[in-house]
Amino acid sequence: MERIFNFSAGPAALPREVLELARDELVNWHGCGMSVMEMSHRGKEYMAIQAEAEADLRELMGIPASYKVLFLQGGASSQFAMVPMNLLRGKASADYLNTGEWSKKAIKEAKKYGQVNVVASSEDKNFSYAPAQNTWKLDPDAAYVHYTPNETIGGVEIFWTPETGNVPLVADMSSTILSRPIDVSKFGLIYFGAQKNVGPAGLTIVIVRDDLIGQTVKGTPTMFDYQTHAENDSMYNTPPTYAIYIAGLVFKMLKSRGGLAAMEKINRAKAQLLYDTLDASTFFNSPVARDNRSLMNIPFTLKDAALDDEFLKAAKARGMVQLKGHRSVGGMRASIYNAMPIEGVQTLVEMMKDFEKQHG
Ligand SMILES: *Cc1c(COP(=O)(O)O)cnc(C)c1O
């Protein structure tokens, strides 16, 4: 069977060329007689794989030398706790922006460790937009400011970088990472689970400025202390070796395609194709404010929700899966990360136009 177009929000599609390369190297990596999965994480082959993955990520994102790159496990969800444990640094409270389901989870977890000041929220309009920075009530004494630049469920993306003065900016970039260039130096900490736009599930990456490490709250477990992993090159314990290897292949592929500026161009073209179709239609609707339309996760509804199942069936018949929207938004959601080729989006919009003709 040919590969299908997989619009899953995560774990998500991986680039075909990466999968094929991994297949070719699966049993006998570079003639060493074993798979990457079987290597000691302290052996020279694996150490080189991880070092190269880190170097390539640093090059792709332009990560300054004053930042550590940590390869961890536990998902972005663990970072909801690790961020306050490590970054409160004796301060009473932290600032959080609330733009959707993932923001809410981060806020809930942070409340276990300190006071949370919600600087602004878009809950009043079912998380369909991001509040402008001039409405945020920032606290100059906050330990840090946390936000979610791309809400994966609501499809709400923030394309500007908040100005937080001397207060470190923390971002959950799980579903926007590597989709376009960002200025890492504007952030104190960036974290993301790999399974959306980087690689397989099981790997979580944290990019953190050196001066924010080493001041954990009392009782922080060794494994939840960034310093543990920073001091040991993410090898304090066994890292998720195979996931790091695949992520490394993805980084190399992105470099060969011209890096993140080139990815942004392609991603904008893909998203535009879909948003133009939604705008031209009286049958399909985008619930998201124009300025916040995500490039990666595009929710849309049908005029008549009773047709949802039929839409999903029609999509499947044309080789497209995982388009069902999250229950909090309803309708459909097309996740179109880097690995989704433009042909997948073209197939989707053709099918949408046909469906509208039939049912509109
Ligand atoms: C998927 C996602 C998470 C949760 O990631 P896990 O790795 O499953 O813990 C958190 N934040 C955002 C923005 C996400 O998209």
mmCIF file of C-alpha atoms and ligand atoms in Angstrom:
data_model
loop_
_atom_site.group_PDB
_atom_site.id
_atom_site.type_symbol
_atom_site.label_atom_id
_atom_site.label_comp_id
_atom_site.label_asym_id
_atom_site.label_seq_id
_atom_site.Cartn_x
_atom_site.Cartn_y
_atom_site.Cartn_z
ATOM 1 C CA MET A 1 0.000 0.000 0.000
ATOM 2 C CA GLU A 2 1.111 3.554 -0.751
ATOM 3 C CA ARG A 3 1.641 5.916 2.187
ATOM 4 C CA ILE A 4 -1.449 7.809 3.292
ATOM 5 C CA PHE A 5 -1.671 11.503 4.139
ATOM 6 C CA ASN A 6 -1.681 11.520 7.937
ATOM 7 C CA PHE A 7 -3.089 14.739 9.446
ATOM 8 C CA SER A 8 -2.594 13.605 13.045
ATOM 9 C CA ALA A 9 -1.778 16.266 15.653
ATOM 10 C CA GLY A 10 0.722 13.909 17.286
ATOM 11 C CA PRO A 11 2.349 11.515 17.134
ATOM 12 C CA ALA A 12 2.454 12.868 13.634
ATOM 13 C CA ALA A 13 3.752 12.015 10.194
ATOM 14 C CA LEU A 14 7.515 11.761 9.737
ATOM 15 C CA PRO A 15 9.311 12.629 6.496
ATOM 16 C CA ARG A 16 9.348 9.627 4.206
ATOM 17 C CA GLU A 17 13.039 10.059 3.388
ATOM 18 C CA VAL A 18 13.872 9.889 7.107
ATOM 19 C CA LEU A 19 11.864 6.688 7.531
ATOM 20 C CA GLU A 20 13.568 5.144 4.512
ATOM 21 C CA LEU A 21 17.027 6.090 5.742
ATOM 22 C CA ALA A 22 16.214 4.705 9.197
ATOM 23 C CA ARG A 23 15.014 1.490 7.549
ATOM 24 C CA ASP A 24 18.262 1.182 5.577
ATOM 25 C CA GLU A 25 20.280 1.723 8.769
ATOM 26 C CA LEU A 26 18.021 -0.231 11.095
ATOM 27 C CA VAL A 27 19.818 -3.566 11.441
ATOM 28 C CA ASN A 28 23.399 -2.508 10.871
ATOM 29 C CA TRP A 29 24.170 1.155 11.484
ATOM 30 C CA HIS A 30 27.051 2.407 9.303
ATOM 31 C CA GLY A 31 28.619 -1.045 9.219
ATOM 32 C CA CYS A 32 29.080 -1.272 12.984
ATOM 33 C CA GLY A 33 27.096 -4.527 13.098
ATOM 34 C CA MET A 34 24.230 -3.361 15.275
ATOM 35 C CA SER A 35 21.192 -1.130 15.383
ATOM 36 C CA VAL A 36 21.257 2.281 17.060
ATOM 37 C CA MET A 37 18.669 0.803 19.455
ATOM 38 C CA GLU A 38 21.223 -1.716 20.682
ATOM 39 C CA MET A 39 24.126 0.646 21.258
ATOM 40 C CA SER A 40 25.455 1.592 24.655
ATOM 41 C CA HIS A 41 24.635 5.238 25.216
ATOM 42 C CA ARG A 42 28.213 5.638 26.438
ATOM 43 C CA GLY A 43 29.789 4.067 23.366
ATOM 44 C CA LYS A 44 31.582 6.261 20.837
ATOM 45 C CA GLU A 45 29.096 5.551 18.013
ATOM 46 C CA TYR A 46 26.043 6.640 19.971
ATOM 47 C CA MET A 47 27.829 9.581 21.637
ATOM 48 C CA ALA A 48 28.656 10.872 18.150
ATOM 49 C CA ILE A 49 25.032 10.477 17.012
ATOM 50 C CA GLN A 50 23.757 12.529 19.942
ATOM 51 C CA ALA A 51 26.473 15.179 19.667
ATOM 52 C CA GLU A 52 25.694 15.598 15.972
ATOM 53 C CA ALA A 53 21.946 15.860 16.624
ATOM 54 C CA GLU A 54 22.614 18.617 19.146
ATOM 55 C CA ALA A 55 25.022 20.450 16.827
ATOM 56 C CA ASP A 56 22.522 20.300 13.956
ATOM 57 C CA LEU A 57 19.665 21.578 16.138
ATOM 58 C CA ARG A 58 21.884 24.411 17.385
ATOM 59 C CA GLU A 59 22.731 25.341 13.809
ATOM 60 C CA LEU A 60 19.115 25.120 12.573
ATOM 61 C CA MET A 61 17.717 27.275 15.377
ATOM 62 C CA GLY A 62 20.757 29.506 15.911
ATOM 63 C CA ILE A 63 20.948 28.557 19.583
ATOM 64 C CA PRO A 64 23.515 30.767 21.373
ATOM 65 C CA ALA A 65 26.398 29.096 23.267
ATOM 66 C CA SER A 66 24.973 30.408 26.556
ATOM 67 C CA TYR A 67 22.061 27.961 26.276
ATOM 68 C CA LYS A 68 21.992 24.244 27.098
ATOM 69 C CA VAL A 69 20.132 21.747 24.941
ATOM 70 C CA LEU A 70 18.739 18.919 27.066
ATOM 71 C CA PHE A 71 17.411 15.629 25.670
ATOM 72 C CA LEU A 72 14.855 14.419 28.209
ATOM 73 C CA GLN A 73 11.830 12.148 28.560
ATOM 74 C CA GLY A 74 8.436 12.592 30.167
ATOM 75 C CA GLY A 75 6.825 14.662 27.424
ATOM 76 C CA ALA A 76 6.012 18.350 27.395
ATOM 77 C CA SER A 77 3.581 17.503 30.212
ATOM 78 C CA SER A 78 6.492 16.866 32.588
ATOM 79 C CA GLN A 79 7.818 20.312 31.778
ATOM 80 C CA PHE A 80 4.602 21.777 33.179
ATOM 81 C CA ALA A 81 6.087 20.766 36.573
ATOM 82 C CA MET A 82 9.815 21.009 35.842
ATOM 83 C CA VAL A 83 9.571 24.624 34.718
ATOM 84 C CA PRO A 84 8.234 25.926 38.061
ATOM 85 C CA MET A 85 10.455 23.526 40.058
ATOM 86 C CA ASN A 86 13.551 24.915 38.366
ATOM 87 C CA LEU A 87 12.648 28.475 37.474
ATOM 88 C CA LEU A 88 10.754 29.858 40.471
ATOM 89 C CA ARG A 89 14.204 30.423 42.091
ATOM 90 C CA GLY A 90 12.815 31.597 45.419
ATOM 91 C CA LYS A 91 10.248 33.939 43.893
ATOM 92 C CA ALA A 92 6.601 33.816 44.960
ATOM 93 C CA SER A 93 4.850 33.750 41.618
ATOM 94 C CA ALA A 94 5.028 33.262 37.883
ATOM 95 C CA ASP A 95 3.048 34.850 35.043
ATOM 96 C CA TYR A 96 1.055 32.661 32.628
ATOM 97 C CA LEU A 97 -0.874 33.503 29.488
ATOM 98 C CA ASN A 98 -3.987 31.373 29.030
ATOM 99 C CA THR A 99 -4.791 30.688 25.382
ATOM 100 C CA GLY A 100 -6.189 27.161 25.474
ATOM 101 C CA GLU A 101 -6.103 23.580 26.635
ATOM 102 C CA TRP A 102 -2.309 23.297 26.910
ATOM 103 C CA SER A 103 -1.945 26.644 28.672
ATOM 104 C CA LYS A 104 -4.570 25.509 31.175
ATOM 105 C CA LYS A 105 -2.666 22.325 31.938
ATOM 106 C CA ALA A 106 0.593 24.246 32.419
ATOM 107 C CA ILE A 107 -1.171 26.684 34.759
ATOM 108 C CA LYS A 108 -2.788 23.916 36.798
ATOM 109 C CA GLU A 109 0.540 22.200 37.375
ATOM 110 C CA ALA A 110 2.456 25.398 38.210
ATOM 111 C CA LYS A 111 -0.065 26.174 40.961
ATOM 112 C CA LYS A 112 1.361 23.216 42.904
ATOM 113 C CA TYR A 113 4.653 25.076 43.315
ATOM 114 C CA GLY A 114 3.790 28.746 43.589
ATOM 115 C CA GLN A 115 1.340 31.476 42.887
ATOM 116 C CA VAL A 116 0.193 31.779 39.297
ATOM 117 C CA ASN A 117 -0.789 35.130 37.877
ATOM 118 C CA VAL A 118 -2.811 34.703 34.677
ATOM 119 C CA VAL A 119 -1.758 37.799 32.707
ATOM 120 C CA ALA A 120 -4.561 37.461 30.144
ATOM 121 C CA SER A 121 -6.968 34.814 28.892
ATOM 122 C CA SER A 122 -8.952 34.136 25.746
ATOM 123 C CA GLU A 123 -11.370 31.789 27.480
ATOM 124 C CA ASP A 124 -14.134 34.391 26.988
ATOM 125 C CA LYS A 125 -14.242 33.464 23.270
ATOM 126 C CA ASN A 126 -13.612 29.724 23.542
ATOM 127 C CA PHE A 127 -9.854 30.234 23.043
ATOM 128 C CA SER A 128 -10.265 31.385 19.451
ATOM 129 C CA TYR A 129 -7.655 34.180 19.625
ATOM 130 C CA ALA A 130 -4.610 35.380 21.549
ATOM 131 C CA PRO A 131 -4.903 38.495 23.753
ATOM 132 C CA ALA A 132 -2.721 41.393 22.531
ATOM 133 C CA GLN A 133 0.290 42.090 24.704
ATOM 134 C CA ASN A 134 -1.023 45.556 25.732
ATOM 135 C CA THR A 135 -3.845 43.774 27.610
ATOM 136 C CA TRP A 136 -1.474 41.542 29.626
ATOM 137 C CA LYS A 137 -1.079 42.323 33.306
ATOM 138 C CA LEU A 138 2.592 41.455 33.705
ATOM 139 C CA ASP A 139 4.211 41.389 37.141
ATOM 140 C CA PRO A 140 7.764 42.785 37.038
ATOM 141 C CA ASP A 141 8.647 40.556 40.032
ATOM 142 C CA ALA A 142 7.418 37.336 38.430
ATOM 143 C CA ALA A 143 9.918 34.472 38.262
ATOM 144 C CA TYR A 144 9.124 34.001 34.558
ATOM 145 C CA VAL A 145 6.397 34.467 31.933
ATOM 146 C CA HIS A 146 5.003 31.275 30.383
ATOM 147 C CA TYR A 147 2.999 31.056 27.173
ATOM 148 C CA THR A 148 2.047 28.588 24.454
ATOM 149 C CA PRO A 149 2.959 30.096 21.064
ATOM 150 C CA ASN A 150 0.862 27.506 19.257
ATOM 151 C CA GLU A 151 -2.168 25.934 20.894
ATOM 152 C CA THR A 152 -2.300 22.582 19.134
ATOM 153 C CA ILE A 153 -5.963 21.931 19.905
ATOM 154 C CA GLY A 154 -7.427 25.377 19.246
ATOM 155 C CA GLY A 155 -5.128 26.127 16.302
ATOM 156 C CA VAL A 156 -4.216 29.520 17.772
ATOM 157 C CA GLU A 157 -0.699 30.747 17.019
ATOM 158 C CA ILE A 158 1.126 33.836 18.254
ATOM 159 C CA PHE A 159 3.496 35.176 15.602
ATOM 160 C CA TRP A 160 5.106 37.914 17.709
ATOM 161 C CA THR A 161 7.434 37.421 20.639
ATOM 162 C CA PRO A 162 6.194 38.856 23.938
ATOM 163 C CA GLU A 163 8.339 41.582 25.518
ATOM 164 C CA THR A 164 8.957 40.694 29.149
ATOM 165 C CA GLY A 165 11.904 42.936 30.051
ATOM 166 C CA ASN A 166 14.203 41.190 32.512
ATOM 167 C CA VAL A 167 11.666 38.485 33.348
ATOM 168 C CA PRO A 168 12.621 35.250 31.532
ATOM 169 C CA LEU A 169 10.213 34.192 28.793
ATOM 170 C CA VAL A 170 9.261 30.497 28.752
ATOM 171 C CA ALA A 171 7.525 28.865 25.781
ATOM 172 C CA ASP A 172 5.861 25.509 25.193
ATOM 173 C CA MET A 173 6.756 25.118 21.525
ATOM 174 C CA SER A 174 5.599 21.518 21.145
ATOM 175 C CA SER A 175 3.629 22.126 17.965
ATOM 176 C CA THR A 176 5.416 25.096 16.400
ATOM 177 C CA ILE A 177 9.070 24.174 16.865
ATOM 178 C CA LEU A 178 11.088 24.076 13.627
ATOM 179 C CA SER A 179 8.128 25.367 11.583
ATOM 180 C CA ARG A 180 9.738 28.807 11.186
ATOM 181 C CA PRO A 181 12.794 30.696 12.472
ATOM 182 C CA ILE A 182 12.674 32.153 15.988
ATOM 183 C CA ASP A 183 15.145 34.287 17.939
ATOM 184 C CA VAL A 184 16.182 31.955 20.763
ATOM 185 C CA SER A 185 17.980 34.776 22.595
ATOM 186 C CA LYS A 186 14.572 36.327 23.402
ATOM 187 C CA PHE A 187 13.695 33.281 25.535
ATOM 188 C CA GLY A 188 14.821 32.000 28.915
ATOM 189 C CA LEU A 189 13.559 28.518 28.190
ATOM 190 C CA ILE A 190 11.911 26.665 25.308
ATOM 191 C CA TYR A 191 10.524 23.140 25.575
ATOM 192 C CA PHE A 192 8.801 20.714 23.252
ATOM 193 C CA GLY A 193 7.788 17.107 22.933
ATOM 194 C CA ALA A 194 9.307 15.569 19.807
ATOM 195 C CA GLN A 195 6.271 13.723 18.473
ATOM 196 C CA LYS A 196 4.729 16.625 16.564
ATOM 197 C CA ASN A 197 7.372 18.226 14.407
ATOM 198 C CA VAL A 198 10.661 16.579 15.376
ATOM 199 C CA GLY A 199 10.642 12.799 15.696
ATOM 200 C CA PRO A 200 9.137 9.857 17.563
ATOM 201 C CA ALA A 201 7.333 10.115 20.908
ATOM 202 C CA GLY A 202 9.513 9.587 23.972
ATOM 203 C CA LEU A 203 11.901 12.502 23.476
ATOM 204 C CA THR A 204 11.403 15.921 25.037
ATOM 205 C CA ILE A 205 13.849 18.732 24.306
ATOM 206 C CA VAL A 206 14.554 21.672 26.613
ATOM 207 C CA ILE A 207 16.606 24.690 25.533
ATOM 208 C CA VAL A 208 17.505 26.696 28.617
ATOM 209 C CA ARG A 209 19.722 29.701 29.354
ATOM 210 C CA ASP A 210 22.649 28.805 31.603
ATOM 211 C CA ASP A 211 21.911 31.328 34.363
ATOM 212 C CA LEU A 212 18.448 29.835 35.003
ATOM 213 C CA ILE A 213 19.841 26.418 35.926
ATOM 214 C CA GLY A 214 20.697 25.224 39.432
ATOM 215 C CA GLN A 215 18.186 26.898 41.751
ATOM 216 C CA THR A 216 15.475 24.265 42.142
ATOM 217 C CA VAL A 217 12.813 24.247 44.837
ATOM 218 C CA LYS A 218 13.604 22.074 47.843
ATOM 219 C CA GLY A 219 12.732 18.435 47.337
ATOM 220 C CA THR A 220 13.124 18.474 43.545
ATOM 221 C CA PRO A 221 13.977 14.938 42.417
ATOM 222 C CA THR A 222 17.405 14.577 40.795
ATOM 223 C CA MET A 223 15.832 13.623 37.474
ATOM 224 C CA PHE A 224 13.669 16.777 37.460
ATOM 225 C CA ASP A 225 16.601 19.126 38.001
ATOM 226 C CA TYR A 226 17.869 20.676 34.748
ATOM 227 C CA GLN A 227 21.329 20.882 36.292
ATOM 228 C CA THR A 228 21.540 17.086 36.477
ATOM 229 C CA HIS A 229 21.094 16.809 32.734
ATOM 230 C CA ALA A 230 23.105 19.928 31.871
ATOM 231 C CA GLU A 231 26.143 18.660 33.771
ATOM 232 C CA ASN A 232 25.957 15.223 32.202
ATOM 233 C CA ASP A 233 25.293 16.084 28.558
ATOM 234 C CA SER A 234 21.824 14.515 28.927
ATOM 235 C CA MET A 235 23.479 11.218 29.881
ATOM 236 C CA TYR A 236 22.913 11.144 33.621
ATOM 237 C CA ASN A 237 20.724 8.139 32.896
ATOM 238 C CA THR A 238 19.885 6.393 29.634
ATOM 239 C CA PRO A 239 18.519 8.947 27.169
ATOM 240 C CA PRO A 240 15.854 7.945 24.592
ATOM 241 C CA THR A 241 18.588 6.963 22.162
ATOM 242 C CA TYR A 242 16.589 5.840 19.154
ATOM 243 C CA ALA A 243 14.259 8.849 19.285
ATOM 244 C CA ILE A 244 17.300 11.154 19.437
ATOM 245 C CA TYR A 245 18.815 9.375 16.426
ATOM 246 C CA ILE A 246 15.608 9.848 14.376
ATOM 247 C CA ALA A 247 15.363 13.488 15.481
ATOM 248 C CA GLY A 248 18.948 13.895 14.277
ATOM 249 C CA LEU A 249 17.984 12.559 10.848
ATOM 250 C CA VAL A 250 15.109 15.066 10.735
ATOM 251 C CA PHE A 251 17.493 17.929 11.624
ATOM 252 C CA LYS A 252 19.845 16.904 8.799
ATOM 253 C CA MET A 253 16.957 16.741 6.347
ATOM 254 C CA LEU A 254 15.744 20.225 7.369
ATOM 255 C CA LYS A 255 19.267 21.584 6.888
ATOM 256 C CA SER A 256 19.463 20.033 3.434
ATOM 257 C CA ARG A 257 16.139 21.649 2.525
ATOM 258 C CA GLY A 258 17.445 25.125 3.330
ATOM 259 C CA GLY A 259 16.717 25.369 7.050
ATOM 260 C CA LEU A 260 13.846 26.983 8.908
ATOM 261 C CA ALA A 261 13.408 30.016 6.619
ATOM 262 C CA ALA A 262 12.781 27.623 3.739
ATOM 263 C CA MET A 263 10.403 25.576 5.909
ATOM 264 C CA GLU A 264 8.450 28.693 6.826
ATOM 265 C CA LYS A 265 7.919 29.501 3.148
ATOM 266 C CA ILE A 266 6.567 26.032 2.431
ATOM 267 C CA ASN A 267 4.498 25.978 5.621
ATOM 268 C CA ARG A 268 2.927 29.351 4.807
ATOM 269 C CA ALA A 269 2.041 28.171 1.303
ATOM 270 C CA LYS A 270 0.443 24.987 2.683
ATOM 271 C CA ALA A 271 -1.569 26.825 5.341
ATOM 272 C CA GLN A 272 -2.673 29.506 2.891
ATOM 273 C CA LEU A 273 -4.062 26.885 0.522
ATOM 274 C CA LEU A 274 -6.286 25.562 3.292
ATOM 275 C CA TYR A 275 -7.301 28.934 4.766
ATOM 276 C CA ASP A 276 -8.131 30.289 1.289
ATOM 277 C CA THR A 277 -10.411 27.301 0.769
ATOM 278 C CA LEU A 278 -12.115 27.922 4.122
ATOM 279 C CA ASP A 279 -12.562 31.634 3.364
ATOM 280 C CA ALA A 280 -14.012 31.005 -0.103
ATOM 281 C CA SER A 281 -16.518 28.530 1.316
ATOM 282 C CA THR A 282 -19.936 29.066 2.890
ATOM 283 C CA PHE A 283 -19.948 25.422 3.996
ATOM 284 C CA PHE A 284 -16.680 25.251 5.958
ATOM 285 C CA ASN A 285 -15.701 27.669 8.694
ATOM 286 C CA SER A 286 -12.489 28.534 10.570
ATOM 287 C CA PRO A 287 -13.174 29.382 14.227
ATOM 288 C CA VAL A 288 -9.819 31.149 14.736
ATOM 289 C CA ALA A 289 -9.150 34.897 14.614
ATOM 290 C CA ARG A 290 -7.291 35.829 11.426
ATOM 291 C CA ASP A 291 -4.116 37.101 13.098
ATOM 292 C CA ASN A 292 -3.784 33.901 15.081
ATOM 293 C CA ARG A 293 -4.371 31.279 12.426
ATOM 294 C CA SER A 294 -1.898 28.505 13.100
ATOM 295 C CA LEU A 295 0.451 27.354 10.345
ATOM 296 C CA MET A 296 0.575 23.867 11.850
ATOM 297 C CA ASN A 297 -2.867 22.935 13.253
ATOM 298 C CA ILE A 298 -5.924 24.083 11.343
ATOM 299 C CA PRO A 299 -9.308 23.392 12.918
ATOM 300 C CA PHE A 300 -12.433 23.883 10.823
ATOM 301 C CA THR A 301 -16.102 23.061 11.137
ATOM 302 C CA LEU A 302 -18.765 21.941 8.675
ATOM 303 C CA LYS A 303 -21.987 23.917 8.409
ATOM 304 C CA ASP A 304 -23.844 20.819 9.535
ATOM 305 C CA ALA A 305 -22.061 18.747 12.193
ATOM 306 C CA ALA A 306 -24.270 15.797 11.225
ATOM 307 C CA LEU A 307 -22.063 15.489 8.126
ATOM 308 C CA ASP A 308 -18.803 15.118 10.122
ATOM 309 C CA ASP A 309 -18.701 11.339 9.916
ATOM 310 C CA GLU A 310 -19.438 11.347 6.225
ATOM 311 C CA PHE A 311 -16.659 13.893 5.683
ATOM 312 C CA LEU A 312 -14.174 11.702 7.543
ATOM 313 C CA LYS A 313 -15.225 8.685 5.475
ATOM 314 C CA ALA A 314 -14.876 10.597 2.217
ATOM 315 C CA ALA A 315 -11.410 11.766 3.296
ATOM 316 C CA LYS A 316 -10.345 8.246 4.151
ATOM 317 C CA ALA A 317 -11.530 7.018 0.757
ATOM 318 C CA ARG A 318 -9.044 9.472 -0.783
ATOM 319 C CA GLY A 319 -6.158 8.390 1.439
ATOM 320 C CA MET A 320 -6.423 11.002 4.192
ATOM 321 C CA VAL A 321 -6.740 10.123 7.887
ATOM 322 C CA GLN A 322 -6.746 11.653 11.388
ATOM 323 C CA LEU A 323 -8.812 14.709 10.456
ATOM 324 C CA LYS A 324 -11.272 14.488 13.330
ATOM 325 C CA GLY A 325 -11.133 17.611 15.490
ATOM 326 C CA HIS A 326 -10.552 17.665 19.226
ATOM 327 C CA ARG A 327 -13.759 17.307 21.230
ATOM 328 C CA SER A 328 -13.342 20.766 22.816
ATOM 329 C CA VAL A 329 -13.509 22.427 19.383
ATOM 330 C CA GLY A 330 -15.507 19.918 17.351
ATOM 331 C CA GLY A 331 -15.448 19.544 13.590
ATOM 332 C CA MET A 332 -12.143 18.792 11.884
ATOM 333 C CA ARG A 333 -8.500 19.562 12.450
ATOM 334 C CA ALA A 334 -5.771 19.260 9.844
ATOM 335 C CA SER A 335 -2.294 19.157 11.363
ATOM 336 C CA ILE A 336 0.176 20.011 8.637
ATOM 337 C CA TYR A 337 3.622 19.870 10.202
ATOM 338 C CA ASN A 338 6.873 19.982 8.197
ATOM 339 C CA ALA A 339 6.463 16.355 7.130
ATOM 340 C CA MET A 340 3.110 16.960 5.408
ATOM 341 C CA PRO A 341 3.862 17.504 1.707
ATOM 342 C CA ILE A 342 1.922 20.212 -0.149
ATOM 343 C CA GLU A 343 0.357 17.404 -2.195
ATOM 344 C CA GLY A 344 -1.436 16.284 0.983
ATOM 345 C CA VAL A 345 -2.982 19.718 1.466
ATOM 346 C CA GLN A 346 -3.872 19.927 -2.231
ATOM 347 C CA THR A 347 -5.642 16.567 -2.000
ATOM 348 C CA LEU A 348 -7.519 17.777 1.079
ATOM 349 C CA VAL A 349 -8.752 21.038 -0.434
ATOM 350 C CA GLU A 350 -9.858 19.259 -3.630
ATOM 351 C CA MET A 351 -11.812 16.797 -1.564
ATOM 352 C CA MET A 352 -13.338 19.635 0.516
ATOM 353 C CA LYS A 353 -14.487 21.444 -2.623
ATOM 354 C CA ASP A 354 -16.081 18.275 -3.993
ATOM 355 C CA PHE A 355 -17.751 17.590 -0.648
ATOM 356 C CA GLU A 356 -19.165 21.115 -0.535
ATOM 357 C CA LYS A 357 -20.541 20.745 -4.063
ATOM 358 C CA GLN A 358 -22.267 17.550 -3.060
ATOM 359 C CA HIS A 359 -23.620 18.679 0.304
ATOM 360 C CA GLY A 360 -23.511 22.496 0.343
HETATM 361 C C1 LIG B 1 1.106 17.700 22.609
HETATM 362 C C2 LIG B 1 1.342 18.893 23.446
HETATM 363 C C3 LIG B 1 1.676 18.789 24.806
HETATM 364 C C4 LIG B 1 1.761 17.469 25.522
HETATM 365 O O1 LIG B 1 2.856 16.773 25.079
HETATM 366 P P1 LIG B 1 3.260 15.360 25.721
HETATM 367 O O2 LIG B 1 4.603 15.154 25.092
HETATM 368 O O3 LIG B 1 2.225 14.372 25.293
HETATM 369 O O4 LIG B 1 3.327 15.508 27.186
HETATM 370 C C5 LIG B 1 1.917 19.951 25.510
HETATM 371 N N1 LIG B 1 1.837 21.155 24.918
HETATM 372 C C6 LIG B 1 1.509 21.292 23.610
HETATM 373 C C7 LIG B 1 1.438 22.659 23.011
HETATM 374 C C8 LIG B 1 1.252 20.167 22.845
HETATM 375 O O5 LIG B 1 0.949 20.308 21.553
#
